[in-house]
Amino acid sequence: MPGARYGMDAPYGFGFVGLVVLGFWVTGLVMAVTADLAAALPALVSGTLLAGCLALSLHATLRGKFLVWRDVLDELDLRGDERLLDLGCGRGAVLLAAARHLPQGRAVGVDLWRGLHQSGNTPAATLRNARAEGVADRVYVQGGDLRKLPYAEASFDLVVSSLTVHTIFGADARAQAIAEAYRVLRPGGRLLIADLARTPREYAAVLARLNAQDVRVRGLGWRAWWGSPWVPTRLLTARKPATRSSGA
């Protein structure tokens, strides 16, 4: 949308890989000139493969994730008056896309606002994007640790997260974040977490222990490949029982 700027995920990682690609190519070209092409091939091929991985990641962060979440949110068939929480909202790519589905609802984003995970990551940037997208009247952002959310139990109809929980160090700490997300869901509420590689299955095991219903993990396709087909993004979906059970 005109005026909205969402930055880049893991900007330092992109910079590092870009330097590695350049290093391989320069080494290969120097070897091709000073030695022979056969000696240069390993460096040139390695640089080209890494460049392909970098291109996949750039597509995912600049376009792919927006298309994927557009489809995911459309599938939810929301009423429009729900209260939604985005864990690790960053500059609002998912938060604001969700807010467009909630003309009578509320979209709340919580984050630690670390530039390491997203370029230009600040609450002010998110609110500027909300104004640019025309949804500022229904968007609220707050600083907070996902392992100890600053919200009461059963506060939200829907909790979402995109590529955030895996950044928490340690399986026990990630499990705590998933349990917190489940805690703040209202009975009957839904949880959707997109994350890398095997971590969604890790979260599914936590939710199974909490007696969550309809726990599923599925791939999100090539648009969400981060670096290669071997680092896919998967979507975990689950539902809190409409009536309270002993495990929840």
mmCIF file of C-alpha atoms in Angstrom:
data_model
loop_
_atom_site.group_PDB
_atom_site.id
_atom_site.type_symbol
_atom_site.label_atom_id
_atom_site.label_comp_id
_atom_site.label_asym_id
_atom_site.label_seq_id
_atom_site.Cartn_x
_atom_site.Cartn_y
_atom_site.Cartn_z
ATOM 1 C CA MET A 1 0.000 0.000 0.000
ATOM 2 C CA PRO A 2 1.280 3.557 -0.740
ATOM 3 C CA GLY A 3 3.097 5.027 2.236
ATOM 4 C CA ALA A 4 3.467 1.794 4.212
ATOM 5 C CA ARG A 5 7.027 0.521 4.755
ATOM 6 C CA TYR A 6 7.585 -2.878 6.314
ATOM 7 C CA GLY A 7 11.361 -3.205 6.233
ATOM 8 C CA MET A 8 13.236 -6.474 5.967
ATOM 9 C CA ASP A 9 13.325 -9.484 8.263
ATOM 10 C CA ALA A 10 16.743 -10.472 9.681
ATOM 11 C CA PRO A 11 18.569 -7.593 7.919
ATOM 12 C CA TYR A 12 22.004 -8.512 9.286
ATOM 13 C CA GLY A 13 21.604 -12.066 8.036
ATOM 14 C CA PHE A 14 20.870 -10.808 4.533
ATOM 15 C CA GLY A 15 23.909 -8.550 4.672
ATOM 16 C CA PHE A 16 26.186 -11.365 5.795
ATOM 17 C CA VAL A 17 24.986 -13.794 3.116
ATOM 18 C CA GLY A 18 25.329 -11.091 0.485
ATOM 19 C CA LEU A 19 28.964 -10.550 1.466
ATOM 20 C CA VAL A 20 29.606 -14.305 1.327
ATOM 21 C CA VAL A 21 28.083 -14.503 -2.172
ATOM 22 C CA LEU A 22 30.250 -11.575 -3.308
ATOM 23 C CA GLY A 23 33.322 -13.225 -1.799
ATOM 24 C CA PHE A 24 32.720 -16.493 -3.671
ATOM 25 C CA TRP A 25 32.168 -14.701 -6.971
ATOM 26 C CA VAL A 26 35.234 -12.476 -6.609
ATOM 27 C CA THR A 27 37.366 -15.472 -5.649
ATOM 28 C CA GLY A 28 36.049 -17.453 -8.614
ATOM 29 C CA LEU A 29 36.676 -14.633 -11.076
ATOM 30 C CA VAL A 30 40.191 -14.047 -9.777
ATOM 31 C CA MET A 31 40.955 -17.750 -10.057
ATOM 32 C CA ALA A 32 39.487 -17.877 -13.565
ATOM 33 C CA VAL A 33 41.801 -15.061 -14.658
ATOM 34 C CA THR A 34 44.950 -16.140 -12.834
ATOM 35 C CA ALA A 35 44.594 -19.921 -12.976
ATOM 36 C CA ASP A 36 41.975 -21.755 -15.017
ATOM 37 C CA LEU A 37 38.212 -22.098 -15.201
ATOM 38 C CA ALA A 38 38.178 -25.591 -13.671
ATOM 39 C CA ALA A 39 39.830 -24.281 -10.512
ATOM 40 C CA ALA A 40 37.354 -21.399 -10.356
ATOM 41 C CA LEU A 41 34.200 -23.491 -10.801
ATOM 42 C CA PRO A 42 33.692 -24.536 -7.131
ATOM 43 C CA ALA A 43 33.718 -20.918 -5.951
ATOM 44 C CA LEU A 44 31.509 -19.715 -8.812
ATOM 45 C CA VAL A 45 28.983 -22.528 -8.338
ATOM 46 C CA SER A 46 28.891 -22.012 -4.549
ATOM 47 C CA GLY A 47 28.329 -18.297 -5.006
ATOM 48 C CA THR A 48 25.537 -18.892 -7.512
ATOM 49 C CA LEU A 49 23.755 -21.403 -5.267
ATOM 50 C CA LEU A 50 23.961 -19.028 -2.314
ATOM 51 C CA ALA A 51 22.674 -16.213 -4.511
ATOM 52 C CA GLY A 52 19.654 -18.352 -5.376
ATOM 53 C CA CYS A 53 18.982 -18.977 -1.700
ATOM 54 C CA LEU A 54 19.316 -15.266 -1.009
ATOM 55 C CA ALA A 55 16.821 -14.505 -3.782
ATOM 56 C CA LEU A 56 14.280 -16.907 -2.243
ATOM 57 C CA SER A 57 14.675 -15.241 1.139
ATOM 58 C CA LEU A 58 14.333 -11.766 -0.334
ATOM 59 C CA HIS A 59 11.126 -12.783 -2.088
ATOM 60 C CA ALA A 60 9.756 -14.242 1.149
ATOM 61 C CA THR A 61 10.436 -11.117 3.203
ATOM 62 C CA LEU A 62 9.458 -8.527 0.587
ATOM 63 C CA ARG A 63 6.472 -10.199 -1.084
ATOM 64 C CA GLY A 64 5.881 -13.852 -0.312
ATOM 65 C CA LYS A 65 4.852 -13.510 3.342
ATOM 66 C CA PHE A 66 2.270 -10.841 2.441
ATOM 67 C CA LEU A 67 0.655 -13.106 -0.151
ATOM 68 C CA VAL A 68 0.693 -16.113 2.174
ATOM 69 C CA TRP A 69 -0.918 -14.251 5.074
ATOM 70 C CA ARG A 70 -3.493 -12.671 2.757
ATOM 71 C CA ASP A 71 -4.651 -16.179 1.872
ATOM 72 C CA VAL A 72 -4.492 -17.434 5.470
ATOM 73 C CA LEU A 73 -6.567 -14.521 6.779
ATOM 74 C CA ASP A 74 -9.101 -14.834 3.966
ATOM 75 C CA GLU A 75 -9.610 -18.498 4.908
ATOM 76 C CA LEU A 76 -10.612 -17.555 8.466
ATOM 77 C CA ASP A 77 -13.915 -15.997 7.338
ATOM 78 C CA LEU A 78 -13.876 -13.549 10.261
ATOM 79 C CA ARG A 79 -17.041 -11.771 11.428
ATOM 80 C CA GLY A 80 -15.164 -8.462 11.654
ATOM 81 C CA ASP A 81 -15.679 -7.710 15.344
ATOM 82 C CA GLU A 82 -13.021 -10.033 16.776
ATOM 83 C CA ARG A 83 -10.194 -9.031 19.111
ATOM 84 C CA LEU A 84 -6.855 -10.222 17.691
ATOM 85 C CA LEU A 85 -3.332 -10.401 19.123
ATOM 86 C CA ASP A 86 -0.183 -10.556 16.961
ATOM 87 C CA LEU A 87 2.848 -11.959 18.772
ATOM 88 C CA GLY A 88 6.009 -10.232 17.558
ATOM 89 C CA CYS A 89 4.127 -7.856 15.285
ATOM 90 C CA GLY A 90 7.184 -5.927 14.092
ATOM 91 C CA ARG A 91 6.248 -3.184 11.661
ATOM 92 C CA GLY A 92 2.804 -4.673 11.189
ATOM 93 C CA ALA A 93 2.816 -6.848 8.054
ATOM 94 C CA VAL A 94 0.412 -9.399 9.571
ATOM 95 C CA LEU A 95 -1.125 -7.139 12.205
ATOM 96 C CA LEU A 96 -2.385 -4.583 9.699
ATOM 97 C CA ALA A 97 -3.481 -7.181 7.157
ATOM 98 C CA ALA A 98 -5.588 -8.687 9.935
ATOM 99 C CA ALA A 99 -6.901 -5.274 10.980
ATOM 100 C CA ARG A 100 -8.388 -4.806 7.509
ATOM 101 C CA HIS A 101 -10.592 -7.821 8.274
ATOM 102 C CA LEU A 102 -11.756 -6.266 11.576
ATOM 103 C CA PRO A 103 -13.724 -3.068 10.834
ATOM 104 C CA GLN A 104 -15.545 -3.370 14.171
ATOM 105 C CA GLY A 105 -12.787 -5.245 15.980
ATOM 106 C CA ARG A 106 -9.394 -4.617 17.545
ATOM 107 C CA ALA A 107 -5.898 -5.687 16.426
ATOM 108 C CA VAL A 108 -3.250 -5.636 19.152
ATOM 109 C CA GLY A 109 0.461 -6.119 18.485
ATOM 110 C CA VAL A 110 3.100 -6.982 21.070
ATOM 111 C CA ASP A 111 6.849 -6.977 20.430
ATOM 112 C CA LEU A 112 10.248 -6.358 22.006
ATOM 113 C CA TRP A 113 11.067 -4.074 19.028
ATOM 114 C CA ARG A 114 14.528 -5.448 18.233
ATOM 115 C CA GLY A 115 16.216 -4.251 15.063
ATOM 116 C CA LEU A 116 18.137 -7.523 14.887
ATOM 117 C CA HIS A 117 14.952 -9.308 13.824
ATOM 118 C CA GLN A 118 13.543 -6.607 11.524
ATOM 119 C CA SER A 119 14.985 -3.423 10.088
ATOM 120 C CA GLY A 120 13.578 -0.195 11.533
ATOM 121 C CA ASN A 121 11.566 -2.133 14.085
ATOM 122 C CA THR A 122 9.838 0.428 16.339
ATOM 123 C CA PRO A 123 6.297 1.012 17.625
ATOM 124 C CA ALA A 124 6.257 4.355 15.812
ATOM 125 C CA ALA A 125 6.964 2.640 12.475
ATOM 126 C CA THR A 126 4.058 0.261 13.055
ATOM 127 C CA LEU A 127 1.666 3.079 13.878
ATOM 128 C CA ARG A 128 2.799 5.044 10.820
ATOM 129 C CA ASN A 129 2.018 1.996 8.694
ATOM 130 C CA ALA A 130 -1.366 1.655 10.388
ATOM 131 C CA ARG A 131 -2.215 5.216 9.384
ATOM 132 C CA ALA A 132 -0.980 4.607 5.839
ATOM 133 C CA GLU A 133 -3.147 1.474 5.595
ATOM 134 C CA GLY A 134 -6.195 3.291 6.991
ATOM 135 C CA VAL A 135 -6.610 1.026 10.030
ATOM 136 C CA ALA A 136 -5.115 3.146 12.830
ATOM 137 C CA ASP A 137 -8.504 3.427 14.558
ATOM 138 C CA ARG A 138 -8.476 -0.276 15.406
ATOM 139 C CA VAL A 139 -4.747 -0.953 16.001
ATOM 140 C CA TYR A 140 -2.863 -0.858 19.314
ATOM 141 C CA VAL A 141 0.772 -1.823 19.947
ATOM 142 C CA GLN A 142 2.597 -2.568 23.179
ATOM 143 C CA GLY A 143 6.029 -3.707 24.320
ATOM 144 C CA GLY A 144 6.091 -7.090 26.017
ATOM 145 C CA ASP A 145 7.795 -10.454 26.415
ATOM 146 C CA LEU A 146 5.959 -13.320 24.704
ATOM 147 C CA ARG A 147 6.824 -15.569 27.650
ATOM 148 C CA LYS A 148 4.823 -13.343 30.008
ATOM 149 C CA LEU A 149 2.136 -11.537 28.080
ATOM 150 C CA PRO A 150 0.670 -8.396 29.691
ATOM 151 C CA TYR A 151 -2.930 -9.504 29.090
ATOM 152 C CA ALA A 152 -5.575 -11.227 31.147
ATOM 153 C CA GLU A 153 -6.669 -14.791 30.519
ATOM 154 C CA ALA A 154 -9.219 -15.203 27.710
ATOM 155 C CA SER A 155 -8.651 -11.722 26.239
ATOM 156 C CA PHE A 156 -8.544 -12.521 22.500
ATOM 157 C CA ASP A 157 -10.605 -14.344 19.905
ATOM 158 C CA LEU A 158 -7.580 -14.938 17.713
ATOM 159 C CA VAL A 159 -3.808 -15.070 18.310
ATOM 160 C CA VAL A 160 -1.417 -14.999 15.350
ATOM 161 C CA SER A 161 2.346 -14.906 14.947
ATOM 162 C CA SER A 162 4.720 -14.873 11.989
ATOM 163 C CA LEU A 163 8.353 -15.976 12.186
ATOM 164 C CA THR A 164 8.833 -14.835 15.769
ATOM 165 C CA VAL A 165 8.614 -17.630 18.354
ATOM 166 C CA HIS A 166 11.665 -19.462 16.943
ATOM 167 C CA THR A 167 13.802 -16.426 17.885
ATOM 168 C CA ILE A 168 13.244 -17.234 21.578
ATOM 169 C CA PHE A 169 16.236 -19.213 22.832
ATOM 170 C CA GLY A 170 15.522 -22.630 24.323
ATOM 171 C CA ALA A 171 12.700 -25.132 23.858
ATOM 172 C CA ASP A 172 11.357 -24.541 27.384
ATOM 173 C CA ALA A 173 11.168 -20.785 26.806
ATOM 174 C CA ARG A 174 9.393 -21.292 23.479
ATOM 175 C CA ALA A 175 6.959 -23.660 25.180
ATOM 176 C CA GLN A 176 6.245 -20.958 27.747
ATOM 177 C CA ALA A 177 5.441 -18.494 24.945
ATOM 178 C CA ILE A 178 3.054 -20.975 23.324
ATOM 179 C CA ALA A 179 1.359 -21.625 26.665
ATOM 180 C CA GLU A 180 0.942 -17.861 27.145
ATOM 181 C CA ALA A 181 -0.593 -17.499 23.702
ATOM 182 C CA TYR A 182 -3.058 -20.243 24.569
ATOM 183 C CA ARG A 183 -3.804 -18.702 27.967
ATOM 184 C CA VAL A 184 -4.941 -15.387 26.515
ATOM 185 C CA LEU A 185 -7.269 -17.068 24.000
ATOM 186 C CA ARG A 186 -10.957 -17.039 24.775
ATOM 187 C CA PRO A 187 -12.816 -20.385 24.764
ATOM 188 C CA GLY A 188 -13.428 -21.236 21.126
ATOM 189 C CA GLY A 189 -10.599 -18.924 20.033
ATOM 190 C CA ARG A 190 -8.070 -19.815 17.331
ATOM 191 C CA LEU A 191 -4.274 -19.812 17.271
ATOM 192 C CA LEU A 192 -2.195 -19.491 14.072
ATOM 193 C CA ILE A 193 1.603 -19.517 14.230
ATOM 194 C CA ALA A 194 3.806 -19.476 11.126
ATOM 195 C CA ASP A 195 7.394 -20.431 11.833
ATOM 196 C CA LEU A 196 10.460 -22.116 10.404
ATOM 197 C CA ALA A 197 11.292 -25.769 9.772
ATOM 198 C CA ARG A 198 10.428 -28.121 12.655
ATOM 199 C CA THR A 199 9.447 -25.562 15.300
ATOM 200 C CA PRO A 200 5.671 -25.651 14.581
ATOM 201 C CA ARG A 201 5.631 -29.367 15.412
ATOM 202 C CA GLU A 202 7.381 -28.503 18.667
ATOM 203 C CA TYR A 203 4.588 -26.031 19.423
ATOM 204 C CA ALA A 204 1.951 -28.607 18.473
ATOM 205 C CA ALA A 205 3.272 -30.943 21.171
ATOM 206 C CA VAL A 206 2.903 -28.173 23.763
ATOM 207 C CA LEU A 207 -0.680 -27.483 22.681
ATOM 208 C CA ALA A 208 -1.536 -31.175 22.792
ATOM 209 C CA ARG A 209 -0.544 -31.193 26.459
ATOM 210 C CA LEU A 210 -2.875 -28.236 27.002
ATOM 211 C CA ASN A 211 -5.778 -30.161 25.429
ATOM 212 C CA ALA A 212 -6.066 -27.837 22.447
ATOM 213 C CA GLN A 213 -8.362 -28.990 19.666
ATOM 214 C CA ASP A 214 -7.862 -29.272 15.894
ATOM 215 C CA VAL A 215 -4.074 -28.975 16.174
ATOM 216 C CA ARG A 216 -2.607 -29.101 12.665
ATOM 217 C CA VAL A 217 0.660 -28.209 10.928
ATOM 218 C CA ARG A 218 0.892 -27.568 7.185
ATOM 219 C CA GLY A 219 3.378 -26.100 4.758
ATOM 220 C CA LEU A 220 2.914 -22.660 3.256
ATOM 221 C CA GLY A 221 4.527 -23.326 -0.113
ATOM 222 C CA TRP A 222 7.447 -21.873 -2.030
ATOM 223 C CA ARG A 223 6.424 -18.256 -1.365
ATOM 224 C CA ALA A 224 7.492 -18.760 2.255
ATOM 225 C CA TRP A 225 10.824 -20.549 1.676
ATOM 226 C CA TRP A 226 13.548 -18.844 3.662
ATOM 227 C CA GLY A 227 16.801 -19.580 1.886
ATOM 228 C CA SER A 228 15.871 -22.890 0.267
ATOM 229 C CA PRO A 229 13.159 -25.569 0.054
ATOM 230 C CA TRP A 230 14.868 -27.173 3.052
ATOM 231 C CA VAL A 231 13.988 -24.220 5.309
ATOM 232 C CA PRO A 232 10.224 -23.960 4.754
ATOM 233 C CA THR A 233 7.735 -21.967 6.752
ATOM 234 C CA ARG A 234 4.958 -24.073 8.274
ATOM 235 C CA LEU A 235 1.670 -22.929 9.771
ATOM 236 C CA LEU A 236 0.388 -24.297 13.069
ATOM 237 C CA THR A 237 -3.336 -23.918 13.680
ATOM 238 C CA ALA A 238 -5.245 -24.860 16.815
ATOM 239 C CA ARG A 239 -8.441 -24.052 18.673
ATOM 240 C CA LYS A 240 -9.203 -23.625 22.358
ATOM 241 C CA PRO A 241 -12.186 -25.716 23.448
ATOM 242 C CA ALA A 242 -15.401 -23.749 23.648
ATOM 243 C CA THR A 243 -15.909 -25.131 27.152
ATOM 244 C CA ARG A 244 -13.100 -25.169 29.655
ATOM 245 C CA SER A 245 -11.347 -28.506 30.270
ATOM 246 C CA SER A 246 -9.046 -29.521 33.095
ATOM 247 C CA GLY A 247 -5.911 -29.419 30.904
ATOM 248 C CA ALA A 248 -6.526 -25.908 29.562
#
